[in-house]
PDB file of C-alpha atoms in Angstrom:
ATOM      1  CA  UNK A   1      89.872 103.234 145.545  1.00 93.00           C
ATOM      2  CA  UNK A   2      88.864 106.150 143.310  1.00 96.00           C
ATOM      3  CA  UNK A   3      86.203 104.034 141.602  1.00 97.00           C
ATOM      4  CA  UNK A   4      84.733 102.991 144.951  1.00 96.00           C
ATOM      5  CA  UNK A   5      84.639 106.605 146.132  1.00 95.00           C
ATOM      6  CA  UNK A   6      82.954 107.650 142.875  1.00 97.00           C
ATOM      7  CA  UNK A   7      80.280 104.967 143.322  1.00 96.00           C
ATOM      8  CA  UNK A   8      79.844 105.872 147.008  1.00 95.00           C
ATOM      9  CA  UNK A   9      78.907 109.412 145.978  1.00 95.00           C
ATOM     10  CA  UNK A  10      76.793 108.462 142.942  1.00 95.00           C
ATOM     11  CA  UNK A  11      73.000 108.779 143.389  1.00 95.00           C
ATOM     12  CA  UNK A  12      72.501 106.999 140.063  1.00 95.00           C
ATOM     13  CA  UNK A  13      73.097 103.685 141.847  1.00 93.00           C
ATOM     14  CA  UNK A  14      69.731 104.091 143.557  1.00 95.00           C
ATOM     15  CA  UNK A  15      66.179 104.411 142.333  1.00 94.00           C
ATOM     16  CA  UNK A  16      65.360 107.225 144.757  1.00 95.00           C
ATOM     17  CA  UNK A  17      68.212 109.703 144.312  1.00 94.00           C
ATOM     18  CA  UNK A  18      70.199 108.556 147.347  1.00 94.00           C
ATOM     19  CA  UNK A  19      73.869 107.729 147.324  1.00 94.00           C
ATOM     20  CA  UNK A  20      75.828 105.989 150.062  1.00 93.00           C
ATOM     21  CA  UNK A  21      77.184 109.398 150.975  1.00 92.00           C
ATOM     22  CA  UNK A  22      73.673 110.834 151.359  1.00 92.00           C
ATOM     23  CA  UNK A  23      73.351 108.987 154.665  1.00 88.00           C
ATOM     24  CA  UNK A  24      76.987 108.512 155.588  1.00 86.00           C
ATOM     25  CA  UNK A  25      78.641 111.837 154.765  1.00 85.00           C
ATOM     26  CA  UNK A  26      81.229 112.542 157.427  1.00 77.00           C
ATOM     27  CA  UNK A  27      80.544 109.192 159.093  1.00 73.00           C
ATOM     28  CA  UNK A  28      76.913 110.051 159.830  1.00 75.00           C
ATOM     29  CA  UNK A  29      74.516 107.214 160.546  1.00 77.00           C
ATOM     30  CA  UNK A  30      77.262 104.661 161.009  1.00 84.00           C
ATOM     31  CA  UNK A  31      76.579 103.030 164.350  1.00 84.00           C
ATOM     32  CA  UNK A  32      79.336 102.486 166.903  1.00 84.00           C
ATOM     33  CA  UNK A  33      79.554  98.861 165.757  1.00 84.00           C
ATOM     34  CA  UNK A  34      80.979 100.090 162.420  1.00 88.00           C
ATOM     35  CA  UNK A  35      84.300 100.441 164.255  1.00 86.00           C
ATOM     36  CA  UNK A  36      84.322  96.672 164.927  1.00 90.00           C
ATOM     37  CA  UNK A  37      85.802  94.144 162.538  1.00 91.00           C
ATOM     38  CA  UNK A  38      83.271  92.448 160.280  1.00 93.00           C
ATOM     39  CA  UNK A  39      81.355  90.222 160.568  1.00 95.00           C
ATOM     40  CA  UNK A  40      79.309  91.701 163.384  1.00 93.00           C
ATOM     41  CA  UNK A  41      75.723  92.538 164.240  1.00 93.00           C
ATOM     42  CA  UNK A  42      74.199  95.582 162.547  1.00 92.00           C
ATOM     43  CA  UNK A  43      70.788  96.758 163.717  1.00 90.00           C
ATOM     44  CA  UNK A  44      69.428  97.483 160.233  1.00 90.00           C
ATOM     45  CA  UNK A  45      70.478  94.048 158.958  1.00 93.00           C
ATOM     46  CA  UNK A  46      68.892  92.360 161.959  1.00 94.00           C
ATOM     47  CA  UNK A  47      65.716  94.446 162.045  1.00 93.00           C
ATOM     48  CA  UNK A  48      64.969  94.458 158.326  1.00 92.00           C
ATOM     49  CA  UNK A  49      66.524  91.216 157.106  1.00 93.00           C
ATOM     50  CA  UNK A  50      66.784  89.000 160.206  1.00 95.00           C
ATOM     51  CA  UNK A  51      70.559  88.648 159.889  1.00 95.00           C
ATOM     52  CA  UNK A  52      72.335  88.170 163.218  1.00 95.00           C
ATOM     53  CA  UNK A  53      75.653  89.336 161.775  1.00 96.00           C
ATOM     54  CA  UNK A  54      76.904  90.601 158.437  1.00 96.00           C
ATOM     55  CA  UNK A  55      80.083  90.949 156.462  1.00 96.00           C
ATOM     56  CA  UNK A  56      80.871  94.360 155.006  1.00 95.00           C
ATOM     57  CA  UNK A  57      79.924  93.377 151.446  1.00 97.00           C
ATOM     58  CA  UNK A  58      76.566  92.141 152.743  1.00 96.00           C
ATOM     59  CA  UNK A  59      76.013  95.458 154.508  1.00 94.00           C
ATOM     60  CA  UNK A  60      76.744  97.320 151.284  1.00 96.00           C
ATOM     61  CA  UNK A  61      74.129  95.155 149.564  1.00 96.00           C
ATOM     62  CA  UNK A  62      71.598  95.802 152.343  1.00 95.00           C
ATOM     63  CA  UNK A  63      72.082  99.550 151.953  1.00 94.00           C
ATOM     64  CA  UNK A  64      71.632  99.205 148.198  1.00 95.00           C
ATOM     65  CA  UNK A  65      68.348  97.310 148.598  1.00 94.00           C
ATOM     66  CA  UNK A  66      66.805  99.059 151.615  1.00 91.00           C
ATOM     67  CA  UNK A  67      67.516 102.794 151.896  1.00 91.00           C
ATOM     68  CA  UNK A  68      68.654 103.223 148.295  1.00 94.00           C
ATOM     69  CA  UNK A  69      65.785 101.146 146.841  1.00 94.00           C
ATOM     70  CA  UNK A  70      68.094  99.674 144.206  1.00 94.00           C
ATOM     71  CA  UNK A  71      68.750  96.225 142.857  1.00 94.00           C
ATOM     72  CA  UNK A  72      71.480  94.325 144.650  1.00 95.00           C
ATOM     73  CA  UNK A  73      74.832  94.432 142.921  1.00 96.00           C
ATOM     74  CA  UNK A  74      76.253  91.236 141.500  1.00 96.00           C
ATOM     75  CA  UNK A  75      78.255  89.379 144.137  1.00 97.00           C
ATOM     76  CA  UNK A  76      81.203  89.086 141.769  1.00 97.00           C
ATOM     77  CA  UNK A  77      80.842  92.610 140.344  1.00 97.00           C
ATOM     78  CA  UNK A  78      83.602  95.171 140.323  1.00 98.00           C
ATOM     79  CA  UNK A  79      81.052  97.688 141.667  1.00 97.00           C
ATOM     80  CA  UNK A  80      80.431  95.687 144.834  1.00 97.00           C
ATOM     81  CA  UNK A  81      84.151  95.052 145.251  1.00 97.00           C
ATOM     82  CA  UNK A  82      84.945  98.750 144.813  1.00 98.00           C
ATOM     83  CA  UNK A  83      82.214  99.952 147.191  1.00 96.00           C
ATOM     84  CA  UNK A  84      83.221  97.391 149.800  1.00 96.00           C
ATOM     85  CA  UNK A  85      86.899  98.340 149.542  1.00 97.00           C
ATOM     86  CA  UNK A  86      86.134 102.056 149.774  1.00 95.00           C
ATOM     87  CA  UNK A  87      83.802 101.545 152.740  1.00 94.00           C
ATOM     88  CA  UNK A  88      86.554  99.549 154.453  1.00 94.00           C
ATOM     89  CA  UNK A  89      88.841 102.590 154.136  1.00 92.00           C
ATOM     90  CA  UNK A  90      86.156 104.720 155.806  1.00 91.00           C
ATOM     91  CA  UNK A  91      85.946 102.166 158.584  1.00 90.00           C
ATOM     92  CA  UNK A  92      89.658 102.515 159.405  1.00 88.00           C
ATOM     93  CA  UNK A  93      89.247 106.203 160.255  1.00 84.00           C
ATOM     94  CA  UNK A  94      85.765 105.939 161.794  1.00 85.00           C
ATOM     95  CA  UNK A  95      85.311 107.295 165.307  1.00 82.00           C
ATOM     96  CA  UNK A  96      81.998 106.369 166.969  1.00 78.00           C
ATOM     97  CA  UNK A  97      79.722 109.265 167.868  1.00 69.00           C
ATOM     98  CA  UNK A  98      80.015 109.672 171.655  1.00 67.00           C
ATOM     99  CA  UNK A  99      76.381 110.766 171.743  1.00 62.00           C
ATOM    100  CA  UNK A 100      74.868 107.858 169.830  1.00 56.00           C
ATOM    101  CA  UNK A 101      73.771 105.803 172.839  1.00 53.00           C
ATOM    102  CA  UNK A 102      72.645 108.578 175.177  1.00 52.00           C
ATOM    103  CA  UNK A 103      72.980 112.144 173.940  1.00 49.00           C
ATOM    104  CA  UNK A 104      72.608 113.671 177.390  1.00 52.00           C
ATOM    105  CA  UNK A 105      74.938 111.478 179.403  1.00 50.00           C
ATOM    106  CA  UNK A 106      77.540 111.246 176.672  1.00 49.00           C
ATOM    107  CA  UNK A 107      77.818 114.990 176.082  1.00 54.00           C
ATOM    108  CA  UNK A 108      81.545 115.743 176.466  1.00 56.00           C
ATOM    109  CA  UNK A 109      80.712 119.364 177.276  1.00 59.00           C
ATOM    110  CA  UNK A 110      78.211 118.582 180.037  1.00 56.00           C
ATOM    111  CA  UNK A 111      80.682 119.273 182.831  1.00 58.00           C
ATOM    112  CA  UNK A 112      81.454 122.718 181.363  1.00 57.00           C
ATOM    113  CA  UNK A 113      77.809 123.676 180.858  1.00 57.00           C
ATOM    114  CA  UNK A 114      76.758 126.189 183.531  1.00 55.00           C
ATOM    115  CA  UNK A 115      73.142 125.294 182.799  1.00 54.00           C
ATOM    116  CA  UNK A 116      73.594 121.536 183.191  1.00 51.00           C
ATOM    117  CA  UNK A 117      71.637 121.496 186.441  1.00 53.00           C
ATOM    118  CA  UNK A 118      68.661 122.834 184.483  1.00 51.00           C
ATOM    119  CA  UNK A 119      68.534 119.691 182.295  1.00 52.00           C
ATOM    120  CA  UNK A 120      70.307 120.506 179.028  1.00 49.00           C
ATOM    121  CA  UNK A 121      68.252 117.837 177.293  1.00 55.00           C
ATOM    122  CA  UNK A 122      64.877 119.367 178.087  1.00 51.00           C
ATOM    123  CA  UNK A 123      62.931 120.453 175.009  1.00 54.00           C
ATOM    124  CA  UNK A 124      62.377 123.947 176.420  1.00 53.00           C
ATOM    125  CA  UNK A 125      65.842 124.426 177.890  1.00 53.00           C
ATOM    126  CA  UNK A 126      66.161 128.118 178.864  1.00 53.00           C
ATOM    127  CA  UNK A 127      69.930 127.773 178.886  1.00 55.00           C
ATOM    128  CA  UNK A 128      70.340 126.414 175.369  1.00 53.00           C
ATOM    129  CA  UNK A 129      71.426 129.784 173.998  1.00 56.00           C
ATOM    130  CA  UNK A 130      73.879 130.263 176.878  1.00 56.00           C
ATOM    131  CA  UNK A 131      75.667 126.924 176.449  1.00 55.00           C
ATOM    132  CA  UNK A 132      79.382 127.713 175.929  1.00 55.00           C
ATOM    133  CA  UNK A 133      79.940 124.204 174.606  1.00 56.00           C
ATOM    134  CA  UNK A 134      77.303 124.293 171.878  1.00 54.00           C
ATOM    135  CA  UNK A 135      79.855 124.803 169.112  1.00 57.00           C
ATOM    136  CA  UNK A 136      81.960 121.893 170.396  1.00 55.00           C
ATOM    137  CA  UNK A 137      79.026 119.561 171.089  1.00 54.00           C
ATOM    138  CA  UNK A 138      79.104 116.602 168.681  1.00 54.00           C
ATOM    139  CA  UNK A 139      75.416 116.086 169.455  1.00 54.00           C
ATOM    140  CA  UNK A 140      74.410 119.577 168.388  1.00 52.00           C
ATOM    141  CA  UNK A 141      73.796 118.541 164.792  1.00 51.00           C
ATOM    142  CA  UNK A 142      71.594 115.648 165.863  1.00 49.00           C
ATOM    143  CA  UNK A 143      67.896 116.237 166.122  1.00 48.00           C
TER     144      UNK A 143
END
């Protein structure tokens, strides 16, 4: 597992300075479907490669080729095996972002927000600074 974690964090795998962790640190950018057993549909695989469903090792390869602008790893390589195994460990503890589908409706603090009636999702929300849930809001870091 240590080798997979090392590779996951290594920007030298890419041609553009990205590592797997660049996008996925703390579970970021994993979609809710990441919690499902593979194979399953992944938007990036479908949109960019026309694949209706992928296995985890295929998704690792897609990330290598697309965002990381690298050559695909050998299918029988220890690097692909290690990255896939490490990513599988991340999957076991993954909790989908409750705000991914609809950041306004899914806000777990919405009921506690005294400014909620003034549309907390409005770009010029006058209550944004007064929101007592801002520190607890899992959507706060999203732009």
